[in-house]
PDB file of C-alpha atoms in Angstrom:
ATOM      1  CA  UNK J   1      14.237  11.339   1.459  1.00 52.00           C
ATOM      2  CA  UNK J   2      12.604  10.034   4.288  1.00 61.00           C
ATOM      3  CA  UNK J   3      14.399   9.959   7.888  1.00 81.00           C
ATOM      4  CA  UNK J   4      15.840   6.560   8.407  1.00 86.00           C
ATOM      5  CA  UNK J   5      16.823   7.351  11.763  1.00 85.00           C
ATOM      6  CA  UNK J   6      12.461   7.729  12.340  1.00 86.00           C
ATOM      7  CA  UNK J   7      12.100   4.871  10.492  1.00 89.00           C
ATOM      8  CA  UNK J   8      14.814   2.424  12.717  1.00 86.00           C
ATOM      9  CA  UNK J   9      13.117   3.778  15.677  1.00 85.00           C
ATOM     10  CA  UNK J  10       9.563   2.414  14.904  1.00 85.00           C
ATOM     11  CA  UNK J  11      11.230  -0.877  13.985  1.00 82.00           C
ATOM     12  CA  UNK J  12      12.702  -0.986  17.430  1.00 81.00           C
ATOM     13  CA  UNK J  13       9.633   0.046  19.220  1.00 81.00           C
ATOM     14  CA  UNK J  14       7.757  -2.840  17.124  1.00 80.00           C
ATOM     15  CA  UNK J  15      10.272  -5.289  18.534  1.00 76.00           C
ATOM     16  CA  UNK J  16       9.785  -3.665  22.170  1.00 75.00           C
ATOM     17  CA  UNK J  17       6.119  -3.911  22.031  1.00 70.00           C
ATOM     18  CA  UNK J  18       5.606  -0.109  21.966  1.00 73.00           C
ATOM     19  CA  UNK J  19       4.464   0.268  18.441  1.00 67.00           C
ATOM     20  CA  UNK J  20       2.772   3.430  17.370  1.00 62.00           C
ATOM     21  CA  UNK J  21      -0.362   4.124  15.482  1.00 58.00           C
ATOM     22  CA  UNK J  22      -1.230   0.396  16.745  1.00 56.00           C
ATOM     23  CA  UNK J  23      -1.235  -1.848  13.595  1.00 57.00           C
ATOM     24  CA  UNK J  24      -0.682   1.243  11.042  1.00 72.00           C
ATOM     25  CA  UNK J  25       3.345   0.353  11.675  1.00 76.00           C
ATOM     26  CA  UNK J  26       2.782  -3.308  10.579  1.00 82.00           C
ATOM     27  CA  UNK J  27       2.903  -4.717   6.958  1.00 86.00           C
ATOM     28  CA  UNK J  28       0.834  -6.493   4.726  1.00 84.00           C
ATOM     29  CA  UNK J  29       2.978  -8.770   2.899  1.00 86.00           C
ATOM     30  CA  UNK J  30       0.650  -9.350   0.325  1.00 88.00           C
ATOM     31  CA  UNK J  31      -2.574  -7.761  -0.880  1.00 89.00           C
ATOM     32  CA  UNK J  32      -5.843  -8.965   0.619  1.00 85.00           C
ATOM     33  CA  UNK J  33      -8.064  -7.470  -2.272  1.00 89.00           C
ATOM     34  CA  UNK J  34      -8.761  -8.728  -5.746  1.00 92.00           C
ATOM     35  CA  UNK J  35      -6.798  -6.070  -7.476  1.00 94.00           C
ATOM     36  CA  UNK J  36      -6.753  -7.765 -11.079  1.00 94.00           C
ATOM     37  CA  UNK J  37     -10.754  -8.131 -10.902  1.00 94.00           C
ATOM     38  CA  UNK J  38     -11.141  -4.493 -10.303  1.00 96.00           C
ATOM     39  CA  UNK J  39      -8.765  -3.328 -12.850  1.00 96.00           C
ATOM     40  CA  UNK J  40     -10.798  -5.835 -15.649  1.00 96.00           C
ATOM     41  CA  UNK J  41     -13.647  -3.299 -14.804  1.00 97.00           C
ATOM     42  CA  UNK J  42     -11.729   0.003 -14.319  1.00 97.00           C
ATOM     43  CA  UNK J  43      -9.443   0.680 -17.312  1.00 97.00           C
ATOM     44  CA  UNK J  44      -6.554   2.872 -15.961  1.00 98.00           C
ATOM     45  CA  UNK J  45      -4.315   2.934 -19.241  1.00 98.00           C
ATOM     46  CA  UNK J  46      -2.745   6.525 -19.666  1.00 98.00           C
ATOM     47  CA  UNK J  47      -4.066   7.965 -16.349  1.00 98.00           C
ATOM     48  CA  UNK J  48      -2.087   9.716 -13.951  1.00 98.00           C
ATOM     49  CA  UNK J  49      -2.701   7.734 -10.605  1.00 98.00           C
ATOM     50  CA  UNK J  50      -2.142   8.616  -6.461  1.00 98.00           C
ATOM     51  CA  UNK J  51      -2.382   5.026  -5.184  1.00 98.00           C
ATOM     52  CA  UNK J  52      -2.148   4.133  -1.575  1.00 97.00           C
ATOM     53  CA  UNK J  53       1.766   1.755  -0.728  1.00 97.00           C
ATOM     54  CA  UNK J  54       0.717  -0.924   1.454  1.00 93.00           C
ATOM     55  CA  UNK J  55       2.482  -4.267   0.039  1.00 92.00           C
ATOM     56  CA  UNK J  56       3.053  -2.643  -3.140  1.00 95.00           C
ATOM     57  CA  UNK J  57       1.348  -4.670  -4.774  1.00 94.00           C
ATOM     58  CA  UNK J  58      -1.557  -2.373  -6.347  1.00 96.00           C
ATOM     59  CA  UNK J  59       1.407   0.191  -7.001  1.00 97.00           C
ATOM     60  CA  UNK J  60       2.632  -3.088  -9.127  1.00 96.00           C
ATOM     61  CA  UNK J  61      -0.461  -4.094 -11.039  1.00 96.00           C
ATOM     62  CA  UNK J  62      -1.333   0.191 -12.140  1.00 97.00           C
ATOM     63  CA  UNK J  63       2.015  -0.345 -13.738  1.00 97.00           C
ATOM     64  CA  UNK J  64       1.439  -3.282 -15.508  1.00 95.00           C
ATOM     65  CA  UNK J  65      -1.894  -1.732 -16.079  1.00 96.00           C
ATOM     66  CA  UNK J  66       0.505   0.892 -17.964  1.00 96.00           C
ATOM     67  CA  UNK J  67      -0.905   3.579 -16.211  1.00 98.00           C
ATOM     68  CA  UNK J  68       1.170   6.812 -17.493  1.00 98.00           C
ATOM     69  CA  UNK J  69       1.862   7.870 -13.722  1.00 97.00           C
ATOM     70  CA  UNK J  70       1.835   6.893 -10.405  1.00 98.00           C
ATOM     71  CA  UNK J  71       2.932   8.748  -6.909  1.00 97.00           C
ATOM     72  CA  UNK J  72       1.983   6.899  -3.734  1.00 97.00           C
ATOM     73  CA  UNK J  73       1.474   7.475   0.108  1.00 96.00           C
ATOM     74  CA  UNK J  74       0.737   5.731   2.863  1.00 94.00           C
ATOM     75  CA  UNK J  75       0.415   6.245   6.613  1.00 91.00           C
ATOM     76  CA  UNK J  76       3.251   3.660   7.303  1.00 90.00           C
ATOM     77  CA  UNK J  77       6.781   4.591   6.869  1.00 91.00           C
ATOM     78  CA  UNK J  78       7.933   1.672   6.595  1.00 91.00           C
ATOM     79  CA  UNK J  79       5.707   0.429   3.685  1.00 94.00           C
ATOM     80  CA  UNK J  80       8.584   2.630   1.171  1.00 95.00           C
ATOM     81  CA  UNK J  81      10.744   0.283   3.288  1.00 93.00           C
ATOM     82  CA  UNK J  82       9.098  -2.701   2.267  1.00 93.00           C
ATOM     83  CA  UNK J  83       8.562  -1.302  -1.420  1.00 96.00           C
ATOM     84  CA  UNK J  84      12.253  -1.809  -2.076  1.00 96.00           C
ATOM     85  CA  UNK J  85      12.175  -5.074  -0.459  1.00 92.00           C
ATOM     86  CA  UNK J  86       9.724  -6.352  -2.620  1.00 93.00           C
ATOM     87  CA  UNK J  87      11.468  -4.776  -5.810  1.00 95.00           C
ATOM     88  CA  UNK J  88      15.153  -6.863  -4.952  1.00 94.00           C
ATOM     89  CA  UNK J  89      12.978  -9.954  -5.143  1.00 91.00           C
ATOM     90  CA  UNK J  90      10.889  -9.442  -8.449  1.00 92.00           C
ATOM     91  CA  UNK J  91      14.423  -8.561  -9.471  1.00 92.00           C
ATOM     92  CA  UNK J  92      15.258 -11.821  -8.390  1.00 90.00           C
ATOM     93  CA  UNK J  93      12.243 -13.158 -10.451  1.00 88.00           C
ATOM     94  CA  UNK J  94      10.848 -13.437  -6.717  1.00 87.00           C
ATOM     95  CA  UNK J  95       6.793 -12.121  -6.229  1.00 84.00           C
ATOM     96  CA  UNK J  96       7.133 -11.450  -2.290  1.00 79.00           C
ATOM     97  CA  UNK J  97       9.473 -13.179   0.588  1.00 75.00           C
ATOM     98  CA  UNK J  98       6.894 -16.443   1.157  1.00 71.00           C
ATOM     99  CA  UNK J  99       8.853 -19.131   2.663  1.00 71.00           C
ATOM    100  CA  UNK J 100      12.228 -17.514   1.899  1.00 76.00           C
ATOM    101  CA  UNK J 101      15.174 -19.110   4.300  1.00 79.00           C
ATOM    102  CA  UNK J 102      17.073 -16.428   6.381  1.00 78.00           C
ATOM    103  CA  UNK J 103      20.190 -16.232   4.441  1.00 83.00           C
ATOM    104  CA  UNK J 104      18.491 -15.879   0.983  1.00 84.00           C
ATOM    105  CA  UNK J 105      16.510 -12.891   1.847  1.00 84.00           C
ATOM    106  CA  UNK J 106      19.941 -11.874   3.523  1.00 86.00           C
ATOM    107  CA  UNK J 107      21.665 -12.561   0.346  1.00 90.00           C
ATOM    108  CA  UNK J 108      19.067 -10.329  -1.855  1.00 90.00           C
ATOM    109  CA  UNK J 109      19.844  -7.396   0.452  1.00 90.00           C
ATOM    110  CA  UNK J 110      23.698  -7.409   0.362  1.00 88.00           C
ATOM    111  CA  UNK J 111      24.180  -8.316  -3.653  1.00 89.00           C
ATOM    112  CA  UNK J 112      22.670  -4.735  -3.903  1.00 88.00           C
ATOM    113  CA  UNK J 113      24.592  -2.482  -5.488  1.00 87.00           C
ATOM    114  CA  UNK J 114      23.353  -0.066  -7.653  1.00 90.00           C
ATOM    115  CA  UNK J 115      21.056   2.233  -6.035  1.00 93.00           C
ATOM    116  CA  UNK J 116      18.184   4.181  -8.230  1.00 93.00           C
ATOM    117  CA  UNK J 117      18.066   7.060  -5.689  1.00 94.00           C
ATOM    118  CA  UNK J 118      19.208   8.015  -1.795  1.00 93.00           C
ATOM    119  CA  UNK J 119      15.472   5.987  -0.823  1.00 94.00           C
ATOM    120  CA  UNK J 120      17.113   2.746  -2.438  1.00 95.00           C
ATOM    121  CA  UNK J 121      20.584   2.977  -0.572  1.00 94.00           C
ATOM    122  CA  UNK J 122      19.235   3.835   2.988  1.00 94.00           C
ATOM    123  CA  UNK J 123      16.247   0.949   2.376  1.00 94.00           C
ATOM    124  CA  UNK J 124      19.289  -1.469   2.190  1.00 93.00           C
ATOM    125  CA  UNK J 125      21.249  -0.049   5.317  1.00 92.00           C
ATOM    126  CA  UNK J 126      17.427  -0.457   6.558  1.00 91.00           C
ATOM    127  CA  UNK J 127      17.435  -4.222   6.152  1.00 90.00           C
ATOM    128  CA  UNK J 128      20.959  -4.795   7.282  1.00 88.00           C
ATOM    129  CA  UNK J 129      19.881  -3.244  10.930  1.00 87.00           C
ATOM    130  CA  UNK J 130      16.836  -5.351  10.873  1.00 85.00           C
ATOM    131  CA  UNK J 131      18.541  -8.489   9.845  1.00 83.00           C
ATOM    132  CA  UNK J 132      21.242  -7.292  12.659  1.00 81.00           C
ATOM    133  CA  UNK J 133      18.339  -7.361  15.429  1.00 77.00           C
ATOM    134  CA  UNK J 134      17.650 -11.012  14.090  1.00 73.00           C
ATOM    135  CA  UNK J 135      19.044 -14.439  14.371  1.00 70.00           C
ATOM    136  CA  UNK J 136      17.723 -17.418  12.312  1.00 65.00           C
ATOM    137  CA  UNK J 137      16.310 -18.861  15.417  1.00 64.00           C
ATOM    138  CA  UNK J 138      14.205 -15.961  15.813  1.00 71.00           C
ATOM    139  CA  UNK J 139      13.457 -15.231  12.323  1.00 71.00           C
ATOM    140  CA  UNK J 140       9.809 -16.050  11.988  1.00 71.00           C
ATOM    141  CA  UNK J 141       9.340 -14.756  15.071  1.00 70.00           C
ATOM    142  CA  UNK J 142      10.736 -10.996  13.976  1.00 73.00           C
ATOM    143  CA  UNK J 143       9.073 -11.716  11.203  1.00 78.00           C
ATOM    144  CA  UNK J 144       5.688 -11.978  12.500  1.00 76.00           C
ATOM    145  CA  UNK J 145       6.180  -8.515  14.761  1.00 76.00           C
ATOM    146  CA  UNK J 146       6.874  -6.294  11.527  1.00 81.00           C
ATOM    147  CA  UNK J 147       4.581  -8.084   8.788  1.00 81.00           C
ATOM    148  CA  UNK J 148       0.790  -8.304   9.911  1.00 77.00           C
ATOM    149  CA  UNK J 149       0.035 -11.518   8.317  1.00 70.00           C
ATOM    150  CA  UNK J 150      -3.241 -12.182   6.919  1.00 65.00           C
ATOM    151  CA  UNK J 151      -4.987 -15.002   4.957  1.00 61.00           C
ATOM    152  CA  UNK J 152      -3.352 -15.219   1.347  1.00 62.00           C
ATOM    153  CA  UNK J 153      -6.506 -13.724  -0.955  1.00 63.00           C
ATOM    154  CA  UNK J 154      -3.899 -12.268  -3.461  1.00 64.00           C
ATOM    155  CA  UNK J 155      -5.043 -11.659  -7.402  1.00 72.00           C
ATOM    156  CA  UNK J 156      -2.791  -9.114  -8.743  1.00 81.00           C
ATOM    157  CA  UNK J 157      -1.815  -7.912 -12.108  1.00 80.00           C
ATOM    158  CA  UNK J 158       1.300  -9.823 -12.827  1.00 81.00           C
ATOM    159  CA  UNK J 159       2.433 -11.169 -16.042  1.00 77.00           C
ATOM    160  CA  UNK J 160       4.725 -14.378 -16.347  1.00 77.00           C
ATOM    161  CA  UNK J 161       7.294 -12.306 -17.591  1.00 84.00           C
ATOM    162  CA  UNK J 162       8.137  -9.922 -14.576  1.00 90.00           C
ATOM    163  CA  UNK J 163      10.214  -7.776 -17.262  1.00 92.00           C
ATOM    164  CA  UNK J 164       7.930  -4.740 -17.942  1.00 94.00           C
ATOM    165  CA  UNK J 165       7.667  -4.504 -14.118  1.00 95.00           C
ATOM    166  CA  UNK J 166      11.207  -4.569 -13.262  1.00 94.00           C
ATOM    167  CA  UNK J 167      12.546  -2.643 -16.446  1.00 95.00           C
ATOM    168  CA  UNK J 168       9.628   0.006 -15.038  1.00 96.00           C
ATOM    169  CA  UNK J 169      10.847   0.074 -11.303  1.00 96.00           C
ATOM    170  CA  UNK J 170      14.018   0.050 -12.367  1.00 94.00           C
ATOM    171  CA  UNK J 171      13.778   3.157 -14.121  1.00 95.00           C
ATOM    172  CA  UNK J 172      11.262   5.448 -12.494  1.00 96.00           C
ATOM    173  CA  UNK J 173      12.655   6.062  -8.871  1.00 96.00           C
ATOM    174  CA  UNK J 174       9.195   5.971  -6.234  1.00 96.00           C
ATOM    175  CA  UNK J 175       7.343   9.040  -5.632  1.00 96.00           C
ATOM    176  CA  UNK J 176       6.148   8.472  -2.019  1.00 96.00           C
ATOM    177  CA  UNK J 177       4.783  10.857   1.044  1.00 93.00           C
ATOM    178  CA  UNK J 178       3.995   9.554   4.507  1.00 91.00           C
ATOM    179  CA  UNK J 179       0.401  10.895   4.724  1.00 91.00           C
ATOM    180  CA  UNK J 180      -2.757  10.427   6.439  1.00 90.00           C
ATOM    181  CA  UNK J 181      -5.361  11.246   3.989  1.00 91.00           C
ATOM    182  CA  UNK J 182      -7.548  13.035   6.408  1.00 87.00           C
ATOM    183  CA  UNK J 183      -5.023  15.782   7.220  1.00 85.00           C
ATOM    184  CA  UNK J 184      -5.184  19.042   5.491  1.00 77.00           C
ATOM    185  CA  UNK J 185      -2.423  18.744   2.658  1.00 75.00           C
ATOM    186  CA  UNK J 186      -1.071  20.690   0.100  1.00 76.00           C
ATOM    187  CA  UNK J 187      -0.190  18.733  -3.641  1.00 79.00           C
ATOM    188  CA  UNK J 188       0.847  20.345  -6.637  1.00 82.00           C
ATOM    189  CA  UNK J 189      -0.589  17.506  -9.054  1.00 91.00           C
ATOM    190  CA  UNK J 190      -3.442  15.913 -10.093  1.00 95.00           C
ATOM    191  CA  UNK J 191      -4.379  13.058 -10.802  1.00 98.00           C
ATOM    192  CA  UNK J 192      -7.134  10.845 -13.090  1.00 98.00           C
ATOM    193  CA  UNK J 193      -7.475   7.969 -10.611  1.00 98.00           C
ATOM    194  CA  UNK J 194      -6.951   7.741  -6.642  1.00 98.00           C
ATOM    195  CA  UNK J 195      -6.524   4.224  -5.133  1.00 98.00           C
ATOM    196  CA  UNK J 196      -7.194   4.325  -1.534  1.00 95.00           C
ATOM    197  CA  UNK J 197      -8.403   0.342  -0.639  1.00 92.00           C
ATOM    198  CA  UNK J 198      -9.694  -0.123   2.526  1.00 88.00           C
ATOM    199  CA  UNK J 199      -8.413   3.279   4.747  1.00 87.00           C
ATOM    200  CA  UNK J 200     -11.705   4.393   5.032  1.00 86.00           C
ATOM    201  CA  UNK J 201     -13.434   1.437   7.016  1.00 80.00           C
ATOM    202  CA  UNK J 202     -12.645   3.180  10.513  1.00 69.00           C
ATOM    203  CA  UNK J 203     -12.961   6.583  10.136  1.00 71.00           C
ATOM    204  CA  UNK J 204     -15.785   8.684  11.344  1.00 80.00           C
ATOM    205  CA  UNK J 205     -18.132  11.149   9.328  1.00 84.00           C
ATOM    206  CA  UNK J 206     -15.832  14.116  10.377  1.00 87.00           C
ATOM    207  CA  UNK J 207     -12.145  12.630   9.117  1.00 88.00           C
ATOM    208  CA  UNK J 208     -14.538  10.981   6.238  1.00 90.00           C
ATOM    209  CA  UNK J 209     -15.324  14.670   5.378  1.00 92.00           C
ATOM    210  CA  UNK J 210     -11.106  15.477   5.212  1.00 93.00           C
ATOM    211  CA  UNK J 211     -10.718  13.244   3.162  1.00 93.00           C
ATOM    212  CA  UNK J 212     -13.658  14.565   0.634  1.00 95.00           C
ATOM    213  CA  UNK J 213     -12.265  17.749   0.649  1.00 94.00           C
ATOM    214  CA  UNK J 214      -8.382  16.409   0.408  1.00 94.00           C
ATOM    215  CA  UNK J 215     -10.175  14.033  -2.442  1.00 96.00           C
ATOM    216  CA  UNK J 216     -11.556  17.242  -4.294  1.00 95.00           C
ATOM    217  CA  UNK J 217      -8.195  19.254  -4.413  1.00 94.00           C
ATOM    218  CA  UNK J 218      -6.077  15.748  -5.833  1.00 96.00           C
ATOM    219  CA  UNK J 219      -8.428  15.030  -8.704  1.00 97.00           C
ATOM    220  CA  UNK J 220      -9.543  16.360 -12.163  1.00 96.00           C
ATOM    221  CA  UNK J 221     -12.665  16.848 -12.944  1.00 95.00           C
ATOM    222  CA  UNK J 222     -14.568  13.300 -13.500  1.00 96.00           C
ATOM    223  CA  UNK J 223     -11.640  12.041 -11.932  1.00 98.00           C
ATOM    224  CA  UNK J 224     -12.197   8.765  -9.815  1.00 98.00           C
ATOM    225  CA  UNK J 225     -11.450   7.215  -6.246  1.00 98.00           C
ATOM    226  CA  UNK J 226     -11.309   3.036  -5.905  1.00 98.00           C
ATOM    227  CA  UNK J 227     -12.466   1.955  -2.678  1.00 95.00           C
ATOM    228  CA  UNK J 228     -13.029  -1.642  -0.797  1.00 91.00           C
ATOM    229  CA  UNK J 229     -14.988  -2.218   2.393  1.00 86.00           C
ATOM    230  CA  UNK J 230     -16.151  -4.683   4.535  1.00 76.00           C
ATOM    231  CA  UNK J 231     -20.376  -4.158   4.764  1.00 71.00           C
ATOM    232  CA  UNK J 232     -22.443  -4.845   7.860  1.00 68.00           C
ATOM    233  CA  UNK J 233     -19.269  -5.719   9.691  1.00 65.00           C
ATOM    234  CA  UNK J 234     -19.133  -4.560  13.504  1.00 62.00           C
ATOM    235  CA  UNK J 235     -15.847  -2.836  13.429  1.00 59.00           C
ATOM    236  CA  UNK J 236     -16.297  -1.229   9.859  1.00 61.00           C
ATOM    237  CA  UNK J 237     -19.818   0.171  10.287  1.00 65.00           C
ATOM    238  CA  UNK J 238     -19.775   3.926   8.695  1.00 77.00           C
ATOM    239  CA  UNK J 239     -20.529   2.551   5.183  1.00 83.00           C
ATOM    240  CA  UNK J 240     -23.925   4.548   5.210  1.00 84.00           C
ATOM    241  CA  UNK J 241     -22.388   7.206   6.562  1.00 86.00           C
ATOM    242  CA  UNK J 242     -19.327   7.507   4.076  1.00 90.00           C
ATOM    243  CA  UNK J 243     -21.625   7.929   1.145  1.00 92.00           C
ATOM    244  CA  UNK J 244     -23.574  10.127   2.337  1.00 92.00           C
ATOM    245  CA  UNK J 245     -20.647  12.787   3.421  1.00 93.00           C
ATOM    246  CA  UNK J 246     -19.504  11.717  -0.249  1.00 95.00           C
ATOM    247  CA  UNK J 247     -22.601  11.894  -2.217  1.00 95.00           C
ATOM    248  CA  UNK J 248     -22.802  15.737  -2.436  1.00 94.00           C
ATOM    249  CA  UNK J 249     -19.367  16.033  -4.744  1.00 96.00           C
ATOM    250  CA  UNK J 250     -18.856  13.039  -5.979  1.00 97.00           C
ATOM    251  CA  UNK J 251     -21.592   9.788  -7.432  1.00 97.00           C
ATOM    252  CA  UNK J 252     -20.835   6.421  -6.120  1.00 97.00           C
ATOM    253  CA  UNK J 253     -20.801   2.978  -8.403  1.00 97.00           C
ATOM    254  CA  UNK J 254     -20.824  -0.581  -6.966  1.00 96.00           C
ATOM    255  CA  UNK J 255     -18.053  -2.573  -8.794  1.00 97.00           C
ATOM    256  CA  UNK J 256     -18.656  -5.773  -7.432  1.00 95.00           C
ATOM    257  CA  UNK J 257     -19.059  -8.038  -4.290  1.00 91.00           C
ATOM    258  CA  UNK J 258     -17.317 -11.193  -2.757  1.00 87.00           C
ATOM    259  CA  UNK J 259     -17.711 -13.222   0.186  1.00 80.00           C
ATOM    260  CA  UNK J 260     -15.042 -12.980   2.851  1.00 72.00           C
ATOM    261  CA  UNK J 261     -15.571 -15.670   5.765  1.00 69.00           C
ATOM    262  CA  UNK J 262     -18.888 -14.501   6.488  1.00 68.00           C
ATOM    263  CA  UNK J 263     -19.389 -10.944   5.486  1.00 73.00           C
ATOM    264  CA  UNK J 264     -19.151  -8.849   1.962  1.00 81.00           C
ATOM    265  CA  UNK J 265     -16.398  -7.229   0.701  1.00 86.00           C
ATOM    266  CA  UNK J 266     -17.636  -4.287  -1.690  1.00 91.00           C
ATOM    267  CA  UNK J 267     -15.485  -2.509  -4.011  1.00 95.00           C
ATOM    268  CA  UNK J 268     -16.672   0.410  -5.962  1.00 96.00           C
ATOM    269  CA  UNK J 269     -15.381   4.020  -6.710  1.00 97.00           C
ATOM    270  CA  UNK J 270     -16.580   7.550  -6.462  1.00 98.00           C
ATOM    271  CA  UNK J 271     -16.924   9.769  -9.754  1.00 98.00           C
ATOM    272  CA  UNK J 272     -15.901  13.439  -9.003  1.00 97.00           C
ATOM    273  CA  UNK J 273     -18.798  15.493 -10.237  1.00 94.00           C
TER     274      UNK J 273
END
């Protein structure tokens, strides 16, 4: 279970202004990455998967994918935070917290009662202390120190029916493990498919080359990673370099392109060889 008392203390230091990790202890509300396209092309039926938390909501569409697995990490403590918020609301028949008034979001957090594991419970006595550090009048405002809002580019996996989701969530409890990728690790599993978005765009040919070798110990053979990044863009500029630290273990594919603002977004994956 992971330490709530850690976990209360980076909320405080986000409302102080004394965040660590800079934007790593922020939230994306919602997914900035055409999830659904990607999945069209990769079929993950039946695979055992390691995906990356963030909003939860690529965790959300390799389940409705029917994926046979999935355990998760992320960076960001509080992301398993945010995973339970985000499973009260679909419970609600709610798809995130968008324009939600105070006391509904309050009132999805205290009807909770049943609890799936200890992660569940201490989520909720998680929410109470933030709504605690909150009044209405500075709701948005709260709300705009934890969540790192972005433009809404959201395509996700999501039936009409939410009930295969929430039967699912309801009934597998969330593998997670704070972890930064390019740390030396030890992991017990593996896995067909690793889901890592974007965490790549800002690290440099040395951490790049962690993360090869952490890649290499999580995956069968011909096992697969999905990737996004921004190309030619001034803060993400190690594309070259990634593929080339890659390209001795694993081949790369393009999946496809699309035009953010006024740079590419490229998604592809590496094949482990």
């Amino acid at each position: 279970m992971a330490d709530i008392r850690k976990d209360i203390g980076i909320l405080e230091d986000i409302f102080n202004g004394e965040a660590p990790y800079r934007d790593w202890t922020k939230i994306y509300p919602r997914t900035t990455e055409d999830i659904a396209k990607v999945l069209d092309i990769v079929d993950v039926r039946g695979l055992d998967v390691y995906s990356i938390l963030s909003s939860s909501d690529i965790p959300f569409s390799l389940i409705e994918k029917r994926v046979k697995s999935i355990d998760t990490f992320d960076i960001n403590p509080l992301t398993l935070r945010y995973y339970y918020l985000r499973k009260w609301m679909l419970e609600n028949g709610l798809l995130d917290g968008k324009d939600l008034e105070y006391d509904v979001i309050q009132g999805i957090i205290n009807q909770k009662r049943i609890y799936i594991n200890d992660d569940e419970k201490t989520s909720v006595k998680f929410w109470n202390i933030y709504i605690e550090k909150m009044n209405k009048y500075f709701f948005n405002l709260y709300n705009a120190c934890l969540f790192n809002y972005v433009s809404e580019r959201i395509a996700c996996c999501y039936d009409d029916d939410l009930s295969y989701l929430v039967e699912h969530l309801s009934s597998h409890p969330l593998t997670f493990e704070c972890r930064d990728l390019s740390l030396s690790g030890k992991h017990n599993k593996k896995y067909d498919l690793v889901y890592l978005s974007n965490i790549m765009d800002l690290n440099d040919k040395y951490r790049i080359g962690m993360i090869v070798k952490n890649l290499e110990s999580l995956l069968n053979d011909g096992g697969q990673v999905i990737c996004t990044n921004l190309v030619k863009h001034p803060y993400f500029d190690f594309f070259r370099e990634q593929r080339e630290v890659f390209k001795e273990k694993f081949a790369y594919e393009e999946l496809f392109r699309e035009r953010v603002g006024s740079e590419d977004n490229v998604y592809y994956r590496y094949i482990k060889k």
